[in-house]
Structures are given as structure tokens and as C-alpha cells.
Amino acid sequence: MVIFFFLQPFALGNPQVPCYFIFGDSQDDNGNNNDLNTTAKANYPPYGIDFPEGPTGRFTNGRNHADFIAELLGFAGYMPPFANIKGQDITEGVNYASAASGILDQTGRQLGDIVSLNQQLQNHRRVTSQLVRLIGNEAATKEYLAKCLYTFAIGSNDYIDSYLLPECYAASRLCTPRQFARMLIKEYSQQLRKLYRLGARKIAIFGLGFLGCVPGLLSIDGTCVDSLNSEVQLFNEELKPLVDELNAELSSAHFIYVNVTAITLSTMPAEITIDKAPCCNVSTTVSAGQCIPGQIPCSNRNEYYFWDDFHPSEIVYEASSRLAYSALSSLLNAYPFGIGSLGDTDSRDKLEIQ
């Protein structure tokens, strides 16, 4: 049995890294889609019902995955969404994640405007240029960025909103599941190398979970779709070799792979009794699978694994983030070690702005 000691917001001391940059999709989006012309947004109640600021764009009832990682790293606040950054907000990090986005540029486009991973990397290039101007020295900026943590949690939508939609995209008609997984990995590898060239050295890559078991994709009889889980696992199986390849080829690189499927199997907090239905009432029309605006969700939220048809509740994000962070879980949940091992006491130096 796994025992969890839940965090109070910002309970830790000095940050273990000077900054934290987040790339991904709705698992980590904290407002980047709010002002975009898209149905993939969560800036309305009941989203955020347990978050101090209310609805912010997070696709859950409270804190999301990126928030808990920031807390575990010891930051005194959450990383601002790229859409809202200003001034020196960028010195401690930025959240670029965009709901419905994917590794492939076309992923999620049928939902409207989203920020693909390639676009997120372009946004990060803009931020690094701003940091050079703030710090006043390119070499010092690169040294600073090398101490930061970078996380990637993306790829689910390349299946949900691309491969599984043959009427919108040709990928599933033209590629076998293994060919599609390898196509994603090839593109992903190029994107991660691009980030490395921008100065990143400490990078955590999250695998995909059991997509066939989320409420919005269950079979008609309410059971998991094993074929989808098997297809997604083909992608996950390529991530560990990718991490080995990047660590071997890129000087001073520290890439890690977070095994989300293994974590999922061991992150069922004792309180949870409902794992195949969402806590909130979900739409079946335009924003299918998302909470219906303004409707009251379940009151026993800690008993639900899922908040809506696709996203976990806060209690699940908290438990899974702790396992991804902990170096003690390295043999099963993270390879070659947990996110916490990427922290460095020497990286707590104060940034000098000129």
C-alpha cells in the first residue's frame, strides 16, 4: 500500500532550482487558452472550485500537475501562464501548456486555436531572449537556464484528437499504431533537442496514462478500451530509449522519463471509491467531456478519480506528482531517477538583473 503525505501549498523552503518551465497540454494548462478562440478552455465554474483564485483555466477542481511540482520544488508561487507574463515574472519560470495541444501541429485544431508544442517552444525562445536582456549577458543566461527544470507532459491529444479522428486526420488511415508512435517519437526528439539548444539541461518527460480508461473514452459497457491502451503503450515504450539516446548524445544533459502508467497503478489514494465517472456534470455537445458551465459538481470530490471526462481530480494530481518527484520511486516510476534528483542546492543563487 502506498501512503501519501499531502502537501500544504508552498510548505517547503528555498526552491531547489532557480526556475521551472512547463510544456504540455490540459494536464498543466493554467490559463493559456483562456483568450483563444477555442472550446478547449476551463476558465469557468465549476472548474477551480477548490482553487483559491477560482476558475483560472486549470482543467480540474483545484491545483494541477504543474502546481504540485512547483510546490515540491519549493517555489513560493506557481509559474505564470505565458499568456499573462510581464516584466520579471519570467525569471522563475513560465507555463506554456495549452489544452488540446500535441506533439503534432495539426492536433486539436478542430477545437479551434491552440498552442502546439512547436509554438510553445517558439514562445520559450522569446522568453530566453527576454532573459538575456534582463540579465545582460548571454553566457550568464545560459548558465542560469542550465540549472532550471523543464517538464513535458504531452502526447495524449495526438491520440484523442488526431489518431482517433480519421474523419479529421488521415494518420490512422495511413499509419499502423506502431508507425504512428514512432512518427510521434521522431518529432518529439527533434523538439527536445531544440529545447536543449536553447539552454535546457534538466528535462523530465512524462509518458502517457491509460487513455482507454478515462470516462470519455470507455466502451459502451463501461469498461476500459484495451486496444487504445495498447496503442498508447507503443509510444511509452519508445520514451525510455529516447531518454538514453539524448543523455548519451547531448553533453551535460539530464533527461528523465516519468512512467505515468506505473504511477497510475500505484496512485489510488484510499479516499477514492469512484474511478469510472466524472465528478462534474459533463457536456455532450460543443465542449464534449468538459464540465457544463455553472452546474454544481459532486460534493465528495476526494472520492472521485476523475474531475471531468478526461482530467483527474486534484487529489490524484497531488498523489501522482509526489511519486514522479520522489527519487525513492526511481526503479518503477521514473528513470533513471525522480524529478527531485534534478534539484541542485548550487542552483539557488539569486538572479542578478541589470
Tab-separated table of C-alpha atoms in Angstrom, residues 20-25 27-28 65-66 68-70 72 103 149-156 185 188 192 203-209 232 235-236 239-240 242-243 255-261 263-264 317 319-326 333-335 337-340 342:
chain	number	residue	atom	x	y	z
A	20	TYR	CA	10.746	25.950	-13.781
A	21	PHE	CA	9.404	25.880	-17.347
A	22	ILE	CA	6.341	23.821	-18.258
A	23	PHE	CA	5.394	22.452	-21.671
A	24	GLY	CA	2.288	20.415	-22.271
A	25	ASP	CA	-1.465	20.185	-22.679
A	27	GLN	CA	-2.843	18.477	-17.654
A	28	ASP	CA	-0.751	21.582	-16.979
A	65	HIS	CA	0.130	18.665	-12.029
A	66	ALA	CA	2.466	21.652	-12.649
A	68	PHE	CA	2.244	20.397	-7.274
A	69	ILE	CA	5.650	20.022	-8.922
A	70	ALA	CA	6.283	23.728	-8.209
A	72	LEU	CA	7.576	20.119	-4.277
A	103	ILE	CA	3.390	16.972	-30.454
A	149	LEU	CA	13.819	22.347	-14.544
A	150	TYR	CA	11.780	21.722	-17.689
A	151	THR	CA	8.836	19.312	-17.813
A	152	PHE	CA	6.916	17.906	-20.771
A	153	ALA	CA	3.500	16.268	-20.377
A	154	ILE	CA	2.082	15.955	-23.865
A	155	GLY	CA	1.021	13.386	-26.430
A	156	SER	CA	-2.424	12.297	-25.219
A	185	ILE	CA	8.806	10.000	-31.177
A	188	TYR	CA	9.356	14.714	-30.174
A	192	LEU	CA	13.534	18.155	-27.206
A	203	ILE	CA	14.314	17.826	-18.567
A	204	ALA	CA	11.571	15.468	-17.343
A	205	ILE	CA	9.409	13.741	-19.948
A	206	PHE	CA	6.087	12.337	-18.792
A	207	GLY	CA	4.691	9.300	-20.563
A	208	LEU	CA	1.010	8.779	-21.314
A	209	GLY	CA	-1.536	7.204	-18.995
A	232	VAL	CA	-0.569	4.279	-26.326
A	235	PHE	CA	4.523	5.326	-27.625
A	236	ASN	CA	5.524	4.920	-23.968
A	239	LEU	CA	10.427	7.065	-24.376
A	240	LYS	CA	12.970	5.265	-22.216
A	242	LEU	CA	14.793	8.161	-26.274
A	243	VAL	CA	15.967	9.351	-22.844
A	255	PHE	CA	16.720	13.752	-19.292
A	256	ILE	CA	14.408	11.565	-17.241
A	257	TYR	CA	11.346	9.529	-18.174
A	258	VAL	CA	8.357	9.544	-15.843
A	259	ASN	CA	6.376	6.316	-16.186
A	260	VAL	CA	2.802	7.551	-15.882
A	261	THR	CA	1.215	4.134	-16.351
A	263	ILE	CA	2.355	5.735	-11.320
A	264	THR	CA	-1.329	5.392	-12.230
A	317	TYR	CA	-2.668	15.129	-9.319
A	319	ALA	CA	-0.502	11.866	-5.325
A	320	SER	CA	0.958	11.264	-8.796
A	321	SER	CA	3.155	14.376	-8.644
A	322	ARG	CA	4.710	13.182	-5.394
A	323	LEU	CA	5.620	9.823	-6.914
A	324	ALA	CA	7.073	11.458	-10.028
A	325	TYR	CA	9.144	13.750	-7.823
A	326	SER	CA	10.442	11.214	-5.332
A	333	ASN	CA	8.046	5.345	-11.566
A	334	ALA	CA	10.890	7.400	-13.038
A	335	TYR	CA	14.039	6.594	-14.994
A	337	PHE	CA	15.687	8.796	-11.133
A	338	GLY	CA	12.877	11.013	-9.833
A	339	ILE	CA	12.369	14.689	-10.609
A	340	GLY	CA	13.592	15.627	-7.129
A	342	LEU	CA	17.308	17.119	-10.723
